[in-house]
Structures are given as structure tokens and as C-alpha cells.
């Protein structure tokens, strides 16, 4: 594989998807590969499936691989698991996938991956300032990027507004569950996004999730300070973002390793003198 290629894997509630990504363009270099998410979606079952997705593309050891997971991930450890088995909580995601895949990986929250993908290659391409990415689906996923730096694991979909969690009335699933027409749902979205503007003062808001295909039905009805626009990468955002994130961390690790080697050689040279 080219040095400009990284692999992104996106773990979803119904499917695990992967593809090699050209880091210069954000485009897939091969057709996306998908395997249904195991049921039950235990750590071992999911890790085995992720390993199959990775092996499909036969990456060399130096190819960066990023894995997006639907939950809070800190230092490789899963802290929440809303759409997969609860057994994930406390699991070292990076370690278990590495054990099954035989290849090191970098892990990231799925909404963060989507937001990072949109920043690198999508609707917010290298935009300065504060970018808020939101995915409207079963819940509300969020990502916050400030001058190109990702603030990981924001969970703004759980912010309480009027005594309710935002995603309980503003997620796309709430539109169906509450049998809301577009106008009524837009009013609920107005409450959520107005609260976000109070909390983080974004310079740009991006709306992702499947419902973003129908953005013309609700975005024009929102009155906000910041521009609010639909995502560009659609369902590929998580894969692209995970790949780009992995490539960035891989580069940092490589630099750190080389710096450590130089320091070690200098230390040895001084000892000999």
C-alpha cells in the first residue's frame, strides 16, 4: 500500500464497515467492506469481526489503522457502550483488536471520527475556529474541533434542556417516536442548537446522520448565529475520520520513536567518551 493510505474501520450497531482511504483526497481506494455487527456484540465477537475487515485489505505493518467505536473511549479503554454489549465497558479496545488483528490500531469515538473526517476532507475542510459536528440518528452524537484540534468525547446529546436529555426530543429517532412533522421537529432542533450556541459558541455547525439527506426540510427553519450546513461525507465520514486520525497519531508515534532513538544514541556516545 502507498504511504498515503490508511485504513478506517467504523463499528456500528448493525454493521462494521472498513475501507482503505487516500489521505490526500479522503476517497476510498477500494470498495467499502461491510460485515453485520455480531449479535450479541461482545468484545471478542466484535474484535474478531474487525480483524476480518482489516485482513480483507492485507495491510502492511506500517499502514495506520483507525477504529471508530460507538462510545466514549479514553486511552484506548471503553467507558460507555450505548449501541453494543455492556461487556465492552472497561475493555481496552485497542489491545483486544490488536490481539485479534495482529496489527496495531488507533481507536476513537465514532462521532469524533465523523467530525474529524468532515474537518479534514468534508464540509469543514481545515476551517479555523470552533466547529461543532452533530449526528442526528438514534441519539445525537457530537464532535468539537477547535482550530483543527479535536476535543474528544463530547456528549452534548445528553445535555439537559427543560428537564429532558436533548436526544430524547431532538434526535432523528424522536421525530419518529413522537410522530412529529418536520416543522415540529425543527422547533425541537432549535432548542438543542440554541443551547449549543450558548455553551460552545461555534463558528460553524455541521449536521450529519441519515436525516441530513433531507436537510432542506429542517435546516432553513433554524435561526442561529452560526452557519449550519449538512455533512458532505455521509456514511463514509467515520471511516475517513478514523483513518486520518490513525495516520496523524502514527506520524506522531514515529517521530517520538525516532527522537528517542537519537537521544539514546547521544547518551551512548557520551558514555563511550
PDB file of C-alpha atoms in Angstrom:
ATOM      1  CA  UNK A   1       0.000   0.000   0.000  1.00  0.00           C
ATOM      2  CA  UNK A   2       1.066   3.598  -0.658  1.00  0.00           C
ATOM      3  CA  UNK A   3       2.396   5.686   2.220  1.00  0.00           C
ATOM      4  CA  UNK A   4      -0.613   7.937   1.606  1.00  0.00           C
ATOM      5  CA  UNK A   5      -3.066   5.160   2.501  1.00  0.00           C
ATOM      6  CA  UNK A   6      -4.589   4.385   5.902  1.00  0.00           C
ATOM      7  CA  UNK A   7      -7.440   2.035   6.795  1.00  0.00           C
ATOM      8  CA  UNK A   8     -10.547   3.210   8.611  1.00  0.00           C
ATOM      9  CA  UNK A   9     -12.964   0.908  10.417  1.00  0.00           C
ATOM     10  CA  UNK A  10     -16.352   2.091  11.697  1.00  0.00           C
ATOM     11  CA  UNK A  11     -18.110  -0.092  14.291  1.00  0.00           C
ATOM     12  CA  UNK A  12     -21.862   0.480  14.144  1.00  0.00           C
ATOM     13  CA  UNK A  13     -24.852  -1.034  15.862  1.00  0.00           C
ATOM     14  CA  UNK A  14     -25.843  -3.008  12.753  1.00  0.00           C
ATOM     15  CA  UNK A  15     -22.678  -3.174  10.660  1.00  0.00           C
ATOM     16  CA  UNK A  16     -18.891  -2.964  10.841  1.00  0.00           C
ATOM     17  CA  UNK A  17     -17.507  -1.160   7.806  1.00  0.00           C
ATOM     18  CA  UNK A  18     -13.939  -0.656   6.584  1.00  0.00           C
ATOM     19  CA  UNK A  19     -12.037   0.768   3.635  1.00  0.00           C
ATOM     20  CA  UNK A  20      -8.558   1.995   2.704  1.00  0.00           C
ATOM     21  CA  UNK A  21      -8.544   5.796   2.474  1.00  0.00           C
ATOM     22  CA  UNK A  22      -6.324   8.004   0.332  1.00  0.00           C
ATOM     23  CA  UNK A  23      -5.213  10.546   2.940  1.00  0.00           C
ATOM     24  CA  UNK A  24      -4.644  13.201   0.263  1.00  0.00           C
ATOM     25  CA  UNK A  25      -8.227  13.167  -1.004  1.00  0.00           C
ATOM     26  CA  UNK A  26     -10.360  11.346   1.567  1.00  0.00           C
ATOM     27  CA  UNK A  27     -11.532   8.910  -1.106  1.00  0.00           C
ATOM     28  CA  UNK A  28     -11.723   5.152  -0.707  1.00  0.00           C
ATOM     29  CA  UNK A  29      -9.097   3.363  -2.771  1.00  0.00           C
ATOM     30  CA  UNK A  30     -11.097   0.115  -2.707  1.00  0.00           C
ATOM     31  CA  UNK A  31     -14.764  -0.657  -2.305  1.00  0.00           C
ATOM     32  CA  UNK A  32     -16.019  -0.422   1.263  1.00  0.00           C
ATOM     33  CA  UNK A  33     -16.260  -3.793   3.007  1.00  0.00           C
ATOM     34  CA  UNK A  34     -19.094  -4.464   5.450  1.00  0.00           C
ATOM     35  CA  UNK A  35     -19.877  -7.301   7.862  1.00  0.00           C
ATOM     36  CA  UNK A  36     -23.009  -7.306  10.072  1.00  0.00           C
ATOM     37  CA  UNK A  37     -22.264  -6.480  13.698  1.00  0.00           C
ATOM     38  CA  UNK A  38     -22.334  -9.722  15.712  1.00  0.00           C
ATOM     39  CA  UNK A  39     -25.293 -10.372  17.988  1.00  0.00           C
ATOM     40  CA  UNK A  40     -24.540 -10.323  20.867  1.00  0.00           C
ATOM     41  CA  UNK A  41     -21.934  -7.663  20.153  1.00  0.00           C
ATOM     42  CA  UNK A  42     -19.463  -8.782  22.819  1.00  0.00           C
ATOM     43  CA  UNK A  43     -15.842  -7.568  22.772  1.00  0.00           C
ATOM     44  CA  UNK A  44     -14.480 -10.875  21.446  1.00  0.00           C
ATOM     45  CA  UNK A  45     -17.123 -11.186  18.735  1.00  0.00           C
ATOM     46  CA  UNK A  46     -16.729  -7.599  17.557  1.00  0.00           C
ATOM     47  CA  UNK A  47     -12.908  -7.699  17.706  1.00  0.00           C
ATOM     48  CA  UNK A  48     -12.885 -10.849  15.568  1.00  0.00           C
ATOM     49  CA  UNK A  49     -15.140  -9.142  13.023  1.00  0.00           C
ATOM     50  CA  UNK A  50     -12.981  -6.001  12.969  1.00  0.00           C
ATOM     51  CA  UNK A  51      -9.945  -8.244  12.386  1.00  0.00           C
ATOM     52  CA  UNK A  52     -11.715  -9.812   9.380  1.00  0.00           C
ATOM     53  CA  UNK A  53     -12.439  -6.347   7.973  1.00  0.00           C
ATOM     54  CA  UNK A  54      -8.797  -5.352   8.375  1.00  0.00           C
ATOM     55  CA  UNK A  55      -7.422  -8.571   6.863  1.00  0.00           C
ATOM     56  CA  UNK A  56      -9.634  -8.052   3.805  1.00  0.00           C
ATOM     57  CA  UNK A  57      -7.178  -5.335   2.692  1.00  0.00           C
ATOM     58  CA  UNK A  58      -3.928  -7.123   3.725  1.00  0.00           C
ATOM     59  CA  UNK A  59      -2.250  -4.030   5.191  1.00  0.00           C
ATOM     60  CA  UNK A  60       1.482  -3.938   5.831  1.00  0.00           C
ATOM     61  CA  UNK A  61       2.738  -3.364   9.369  1.00  0.00           C
ATOM     62  CA  UNK A  62       3.384   0.312   8.705  1.00  0.00           C
ATOM     63  CA  UNK A  63      -0.123   1.074   7.422  1.00  0.00           C
ATOM     64  CA  UNK A  64      -2.030   3.163  10.010  1.00  0.00           C
ATOM     65  CA  UNK A  65      -5.398   1.698  11.035  1.00  0.00           C
ATOM     66  CA  UNK A  66      -8.081   3.673  12.861  1.00  0.00           C
ATOM     67  CA  UNK A  67     -11.142   2.168  14.511  1.00  0.00           C
ATOM     68  CA  UNK A  68     -14.232   4.234  15.372  1.00  0.00           C
ATOM     69  CA  UNK A  69     -16.353   2.955  18.265  1.00  0.00           C
ATOM     70  CA  UNK A  70     -19.891   3.988  19.363  1.00  0.00           C
ATOM     71  CA  UNK A  71     -18.989   5.033  22.894  1.00  0.00           C
ATOM     72  CA  UNK A  72     -16.618   7.123  24.964  1.00  0.00           C
ATOM     73  CA  UNK A  73     -13.032   5.887  24.599  1.00  0.00           C
ATOM     74  CA  UNK A  74     -10.267   7.138  26.908  1.00  0.00           C
ATOM     75  CA  UNK A  75      -6.685   5.962  26.462  1.00  0.00           C
ATOM     76  CA  UNK A  76      -7.975   3.013  24.449  1.00  0.00           C
ATOM     77  CA  UNK A  77     -10.453   1.946  27.157  1.00  0.00           C
ATOM     78  CA  UNK A  78     -14.213   1.916  26.511  1.00  0.00           C
ATOM     79  CA  UNK A  79     -16.196   3.882  29.099  1.00  0.00           C
ATOM     80  CA  UNK A  80     -19.715   3.744  27.611  1.00  0.00           C
ATOM     81  CA  UNK A  81     -21.417   1.358  25.175  1.00  0.00           C
ATOM     82  CA  UNK A  82     -24.872   2.528  24.162  1.00  0.00           C
ATOM     83  CA  UNK A  83     -25.334   0.503  20.952  1.00  0.00           C
ATOM     84  CA  UNK A  84     -23.194  -2.565  21.683  1.00  0.00           C
ATOM     85  CA  UNK A  85     -22.947  -5.098  24.513  1.00  0.00           C
ATOM     86  CA  UNK A  86     -22.424  -3.680  28.033  1.00  0.00           C
ATOM     87  CA  UNK A  87     -19.484  -6.082  28.435  1.00  0.00           C
ATOM     88  CA  UNK A  88     -17.463  -3.522  26.466  1.00  0.00           C
ATOM     89  CA  UNK A  89     -17.332  -1.112  29.392  1.00  0.00           C
ATOM     90  CA  UNK A  90     -13.840  -1.244  30.869  1.00  0.00           C
ATOM     91  CA  UNK A  91     -12.428  -3.167  27.894  1.00  0.00           C
ATOM     92  CA  UNK A  92      -9.195  -1.984  26.307  1.00  0.00           C
ATOM     93  CA  UNK A  93     -10.446  -1.659  22.752  1.00  0.00           C
ATOM     94  CA  UNK A  94      -7.026  -1.054  21.250  1.00  0.00           C
ATOM     95  CA  UNK A  95      -5.479  -4.110  22.902  1.00  0.00           C
ATOM     96  CA  UNK A  96      -8.239  -6.608  22.095  1.00  0.00           C
ATOM     97  CA  UNK A  97      -8.403  -5.605  18.419  1.00  0.00           C
ATOM     98  CA  UNK A  98      -4.619  -5.705  18.153  1.00  0.00           C
ATOM     99  CA  UNK A  99      -4.628  -9.224  19.621  1.00  0.00           C
ATOM    100  CA  UNK A 100      -7.124 -10.482  17.020  1.00  0.00           C
ATOM    101  CA  UNK A 101      -5.848  -8.486  14.045  1.00  0.00           C
ATOM    102  CA  UNK A 102      -2.131  -8.910  14.694  1.00  0.00           C
ATOM    103  CA  UNK A 103      -1.757  -5.233  13.807  1.00  0.00           C
ATOM    104  CA  UNK A 104      -1.632  -2.126  15.984  1.00  0.00           C
ATOM    105  CA  UNK A 105      -4.641   0.180  15.723  1.00  0.00           C
ATOM    106  CA  UNK A 106      -5.671   3.598  16.990  1.00  0.00           C
ATOM    107  CA  UNK A 107      -9.162   3.994  18.430  1.00  0.00           C
ATOM    108  CA  UNK A 108     -11.554   6.930  18.537  1.00  0.00           C
ATOM    109  CA  UNK A 109     -15.190   7.664  19.394  1.00  0.00           C
ATOM    110  CA  UNK A 110     -17.391   7.330  16.297  1.00  0.00           C
ATOM    111  CA  UNK A 111     -18.849  10.856  16.402  1.00  0.00           C
ATOM    112  CA  UNK A 112     -15.338  12.242  16.875  1.00  0.00           C
ATOM    113  CA  UNK A 113     -14.203  10.233  13.847  1.00  0.00           C
ATOM    114  CA  UNK A 114     -17.049  11.612  11.747  1.00  0.00           C
ATOM    115  CA  UNK A 115     -16.316  15.161  12.865  1.00  0.00           C
ATOM    116  CA  UNK A 116     -12.608  14.794  12.203  1.00  0.00           C
ATOM    117  CA  UNK A 117     -13.362  13.350   8.766  1.00  0.00           C
ATOM    118  CA  UNK A 118     -15.560  16.338   7.935  1.00  0.00           C
ATOM    119  CA  UNK A 119     -12.812  18.694   9.113  1.00  0.00           C
ATOM    120  CA  UNK A 120     -10.047  17.027   7.095  1.00  0.00           C
ATOM    121  CA  UNK A 121     -11.947  16.241   3.889  1.00  0.00           C
ATOM    122  CA  UNK A 122     -15.559  17.352   4.203  1.00  0.00           C
ATOM    123  CA  UNK A 123     -17.868  20.256   4.936  1.00  0.00           C
ATOM    124  CA  UNK A 124     -15.487  21.956   7.398  1.00  0.00           C
ATOM    125  CA  UNK A 125     -12.297  21.386   5.388  1.00  0.00           C
ATOM    126  CA  UNK A 126      -9.499  22.848   7.568  1.00  0.00           C
ATOM    127  CA  UNK A 127     -11.865  25.512   8.913  1.00  0.00           C
ATOM    128  CA  UNK A 128     -10.435  27.727  11.672  1.00  0.00           C
ATOM    129  CA  UNK A 129     -12.373  28.474  14.838  1.00  0.00           C
ATOM    130  CA  UNK A 130     -14.859  26.264  16.646  1.00  0.00           C
ATOM    131  CA  UNK A 131     -16.577  23.589  14.555  1.00  0.00           C
ATOM    132  CA  UNK A 132     -19.446  21.598  16.084  1.00  0.00           C
ATOM    133  CA  UNK A 133     -20.336  18.355  14.310  1.00  0.00           C
ATOM    134  CA  UNK A 134     -23.655  16.724  15.215  1.00  0.00           C
ATOM    135  CA  UNK A 135     -25.041  13.404  14.018  1.00  0.00           C
ATOM    136  CA  UNK A 136     -28.796  13.038  14.286  1.00  0.00           C
ATOM    137  CA  UNK A 137     -29.825   9.404  14.463  1.00  0.00           C
ATOM    138  CA  UNK A 138     -30.884   7.016  17.230  1.00  0.00           C
ATOM    139  CA  UNK A 139     -29.238   9.536  19.547  1.00  0.00           C
ATOM    140  CA  UNK A 140     -27.235  12.697  18.985  1.00  0.00           C
ATOM    141  CA  UNK A 141     -23.511  12.278  18.541  1.00  0.00           C
ATOM    142  CA  UNK A 142     -21.274  15.324  18.758  1.00  0.00           C
ATOM    143  CA  UNK A 143     -17.697  16.292  17.960  1.00  0.00           C
ATOM    144  CA  UNK A 144     -15.968  19.570  18.756  1.00  0.00           C
ATOM    145  CA  UNK A 145     -12.947  20.738  16.759  1.00  0.00           C
ATOM    146  CA  UNK A 146     -11.165  23.935  17.786  1.00  0.00           C
ATOM    147  CA  UNK A 147      -8.620  25.353  15.328  1.00  0.00           C
ATOM    148  CA  UNK A 148      -8.009  21.859  14.000  1.00  0.00           C
ATOM    149  CA  UNK A 149      -7.702  20.216  17.437  1.00  0.00           C
ATOM    150  CA  UNK A 150     -10.285  17.596  18.328  1.00  0.00           C
ATOM    151  CA  UNK A 151     -11.782  17.848  21.828  1.00  0.00           C
ATOM    152  CA  UNK A 152     -12.572  14.151  22.365  1.00  0.00           C
ATOM    153  CA  UNK A 153     -15.661  12.507  23.804  1.00  0.00           C
ATOM    154  CA  UNK A 154     -18.082  15.426  23.974  1.00  0.00           C
ATOM    155  CA  UNK A 155     -21.516  14.062  24.794  1.00  0.00           C
ATOM    156  CA  UNK A 156     -23.681  17.093  24.134  1.00  0.00           C
ATOM    157  CA  UNK A 157     -26.585  14.906  23.076  1.00  0.00           C
ATOM    158  CA  UNK A 158     -27.061  14.170  26.782  1.00  0.00           C
ATOM    159  CA  UNK A 159     -27.241  17.819  27.868  1.00  0.00           C
ATOM    160  CA  UNK A 160     -30.482  18.524  29.762  1.00  0.00           C
ATOM    161  CA  UNK A 161     -32.793  21.128  28.296  1.00  0.00           C
ATOM    162  CA  UNK A 162     -36.054  21.786  30.081  1.00  0.00           C
ATOM    163  CA  UNK A 163     -35.546  18.697  32.243  1.00  0.00           C
ATOM    164  CA  UNK A 164     -35.026  16.359  29.256  1.00  0.00           C
ATOM    165  CA  UNK A 165     -31.922  14.996  27.592  1.00  0.00           C
ATOM    166  CA  UNK A 166     -31.602  16.666  24.203  1.00  0.00           C
ATOM    167  CA  UNK A 167     -31.542  13.436  22.228  1.00  0.00           C
ATOM    168  CA  UNK A 168     -34.858  12.368  23.797  1.00  0.00           C
ATOM    169  CA  UNK A 169     -36.654  15.077  21.838  1.00  0.00           C
ATOM    170  CA  UNK A 170     -34.234  16.227  19.127  1.00  0.00           C
ATOM    171  CA  UNK A 171     -32.662  13.011  17.782  1.00  0.00           C
ATOM    172  CA  UNK A 172     -33.969  11.747  14.447  1.00  0.00           C
ATOM    173  CA  UNK A 173     -35.432   8.749  16.294  1.00  0.00           C
ATOM    174  CA  UNK A 174     -37.504  11.157  18.426  1.00  0.00           C
ATOM    175  CA  UNK A 175     -39.140  12.508  15.279  1.00  0.00           C
ATOM    176  CA  UNK A 176     -40.454   9.025  14.538  1.00  0.00           C
ATOM    177  CA  UNK A 177     -41.174   8.052  18.141  1.00  0.00           C
ATOM    178  CA  UNK A 178     -43.104  11.255  18.901  1.00  0.00           C
ATOM    179  CA  UNK A 179     -44.739  11.278  15.447  1.00  0.00           C
ATOM    180  CA  UNK A 180     -43.541  14.819  14.730  1.00  0.00           C
ATOM    181  CA  UNK A 181     -43.861  16.540  11.389  1.00  0.00           C
ATOM    182  CA  UNK A 182     -40.843  18.425  10.038  1.00  0.00           C
ATOM    183  CA  UNK A 183     -41.991  21.767  11.478  1.00  0.00           C
ATOM    184  CA  UNK A 184     -42.493  20.411  14.997  1.00  0.00           C
ATOM    185  CA  UNK A 185     -39.183  18.563  14.943  1.00  0.00           C
ATOM    186  CA  UNK A 186     -37.402  21.675  13.683  1.00  0.00           C
ATOM    187  CA  UNK A 187     -38.664  23.528  16.773  1.00  0.00           C
ATOM    188  CA  UNK A 188     -37.088  20.830  18.932  1.00  0.00           C
ATOM    189  CA  UNK A 189     -33.844  21.123  16.986  1.00  0.00           C
ATOM    190  CA  UNK A 190     -33.957  24.889  17.523  1.00  0.00           C
ATOM    191  CA  UNK A 191     -33.951  24.319  21.306  1.00  0.00           C
ATOM    192  CA  UNK A 192     -30.950  21.987  21.047  1.00  0.00           C
ATOM    193  CA  UNK A 193     -28.829  24.101  18.726  1.00  0.00           C
ATOM    194  CA  UNK A 194     -29.651  27.319  20.597  1.00  0.00           C
ATOM    195  CA  UNK A 195     -28.349  25.639  23.755  1.00  0.00           C
ATOM    196  CA  UNK A 196     -25.202  24.556  21.917  1.00  0.00           C
ATOM    197  CA  UNK A 197     -24.602  28.145  20.836  1.00  0.00           C
ATOM    198  CA  UNK A 198     -24.861  29.254  24.471  1.00  0.00           C
ATOM    199  CA  UNK A 199     -22.414  26.568  25.622  1.00  0.00           C
ATOM    200  CA  UNK A 200     -19.665  26.466  22.980  1.00  0.00           C
ATOM    201  CA  UNK A 201     -20.225  29.440  20.624  1.00  0.00           C
ATOM    202  CA  UNK A 202     -19.466  27.536  17.412  1.00  0.00           C
ATOM    203  CA  UNK A 203     -18.321  29.293  14.262  1.00  0.00           C
ATOM    204  CA  UNK A 204     -19.810  26.500  12.166  1.00  0.00           C
ATOM    205  CA  UNK A 205     -22.303  23.696  12.836  1.00  0.00           C
ATOM    206  CA  UNK A 206     -22.415  20.568  10.688  1.00  0.00           C
ATOM    207  CA  UNK A 207     -25.353  18.173  10.642  1.00  0.00           C
ATOM    208  CA  UNK A 208     -24.718  14.520   9.807  1.00  0.00           C
ATOM    209  CA  UNK A 209     -26.660  11.288  10.124  1.00  0.00           C
ATOM    210  CA  UNK A 210     -29.013   9.732   7.607  1.00  0.00           C
ATOM    211  CA  UNK A 211     -31.566  12.520   8.007  1.00  0.00           C
ATOM    212  CA  UNK A 212     -29.037  15.036   6.668  1.00  0.00           C
ATOM    213  CA  UNK A 213     -30.082  13.858   3.197  1.00  0.00           C
ATOM    214  CA  UNK A 214     -33.329  15.735   3.913  1.00  0.00           C
ATOM    215  CA  UNK A 215     -31.579  18.835   5.248  1.00  0.00           C
ATOM    216  CA  UNK A 216     -33.751  21.098   3.084  1.00  0.00           C
ATOM    217  CA  UNK A 217     -36.727  20.051   5.234  1.00  0.00           C
ATOM    218  CA  UNK A 218     -35.374  21.443   8.503  1.00  0.00           C
ATOM    219  CA  UNK A 219     -32.147  23.471   8.232  1.00  0.00           C
ATOM    220  CA  UNK A 220     -33.864  26.517   6.612  1.00  0.00           C
ATOM    221  CA  UNK A 221     -36.246  26.655   9.608  1.00  0.00           C
ATOM    222  CA  UNK A 222     -33.445  27.136  12.156  1.00  0.00           C
ATOM    223  CA  UNK A 223     -32.432  30.608  13.349  1.00  0.00           C
ATOM    224  CA  UNK A 224     -28.869  30.581  14.668  1.00  0.00           C
ATOM    225  CA  UNK A 225     -25.834  32.856  14.859  1.00  0.00           C
ATOM    226  CA  UNK A 226     -23.521  30.284  13.273  1.00  0.00           C
ATOM    227  CA  UNK A 227     -23.925  28.862   9.767  1.00  0.00           C
ATOM    228  CA  UNK A 228     -25.414  25.360   9.917  1.00  0.00           C
ATOM    229  CA  UNK A 229     -24.757  23.058   6.962  1.00  0.00           C
ATOM    230  CA  UNK A 230     -25.166  19.379   6.029  1.00  0.00           C
ATOM    231  CA  UNK A 231     -22.241  16.959   6.235  1.00  0.00           C
ATOM    232  CA  UNK A 232     -20.569  16.024   2.946  1.00  0.00           C
ATOM    233  CA  UNK A 233     -19.042  12.611   3.611  1.00  0.00           C
ATOM    234  CA  UNK A 234     -22.318  10.937   4.638  1.00  0.00           C
ATOM    235  CA  UNK A 235     -21.835   7.358   5.875  1.00  0.00           C
ATOM    236  CA  UNK A 236     -18.155   7.420   4.951  1.00  0.00           C
ATOM    237  CA  UNK A 237     -17.265  10.124   7.484  1.00  0.00           C
ATOM    238  CA  UNK A 238     -16.436   7.687  10.284  1.00  0.00           C
ATOM    239  CA  UNK A 239     -14.147   5.593   8.088  1.00  0.00           C
ATOM    240  CA  UNK A 240     -12.369   8.635   6.644  1.00  0.00           C
ATOM    241  CA  UNK A 241     -12.008  10.270  10.052  1.00  0.00           C
ATOM    242  CA  UNK A 242     -10.737   7.115  11.755  1.00  0.00           C
ATOM    243  CA  UNK A 243      -8.143   6.625   9.002  1.00  0.00           C
ATOM    244  CA  UNK A 244      -6.975  10.255   9.144  1.00  0.00           C
ATOM    245  CA  UNK A 245      -6.839  10.181  12.952  1.00  0.00           C
ATOM    246  CA  UNK A 246      -4.760   6.997  12.900  1.00  0.00           C
ATOM    247  CA  UNK A 247      -2.373   8.441  10.322  1.00  0.00           C
ATOM    248  CA  UNK A 248      -1.876  11.548  12.442  1.00  0.00           C
ATOM    249  CA  UNK A 249      -1.138   9.546  15.615  1.00  0.00           C
ATOM    250  CA  UNK A 250       1.051   7.097  13.689  1.00  0.00           C
ATOM    251  CA  UNK A 251       3.145  10.021  12.450  1.00  0.00           C
ATOM    252  CA  UNK A 252       3.479  11.392  15.999  1.00  0.00           C
ATOM    253  CA  UNK A 253       4.461   7.971  17.358  1.00  0.00           C
ATOM    254  CA  UNK A 254       7.025   7.568  14.588  1.00  0.00           C
ATOM    255  CA  UNK A 255       8.554  10.969  15.347  1.00  0.00           C
ATOM    256  CA  UNK A 256       8.631  10.197  19.079  1.00  0.00           C
ATOM    257  CA  UNK A 257      10.324   6.870  18.396  1.00  0.00           C
ATOM    258  CA  UNK A 258      12.985   8.490  16.204  1.00  0.00           C
ATOM    259  CA  UNK A 259      13.585  11.223  18.800  1.00  0.00           C
ATOM    260  CA  UNK A 260      14.009   8.571  21.499  1.00  0.00           C
ATOM    261  CA  UNK A 261      16.494   6.685  19.293  1.00  0.00           C
ATOM    262  CA  UNK A 262      18.530   9.877  18.752  1.00  0.00           C
ATOM    263  CA  UNK A 263      18.592  10.577  22.494  1.00  0.00           C
ATOM    264  CA  UNK A 264      19.658   7.001  23.173  1.00  0.00           C
ATOM    265  CA  UNK A 265      22.488   7.222  20.615  1.00  0.00           C
ATOM    266  CA  UNK A 266      23.679  10.515  22.078  1.00  0.00           C
ATOM    267  CA  UNK A 267      23.652   9.027  25.573  1.00  0.00           C
ATOM    268  CA  UNK A 268      25.663   6.010  24.373  1.00  0.00           C
ATOM    269  CA  UNK A 269      28.132   8.283  22.590  1.00  0.00           C
ATOM    270  CA  UNK A 270      28.692  10.317  25.767  1.00  0.00           C
ATOM    271  CA  UNK A 271      29.295   7.133  27.781  1.00  0.00           C
ATOM    272  CA  UNK A 272      31.958   5.988  25.319  1.00  0.00           C
ATOM    273  CA  UNK A 273      33.722   9.324  25.569  1.00  0.00           C
TER     274      UNK A 273
END
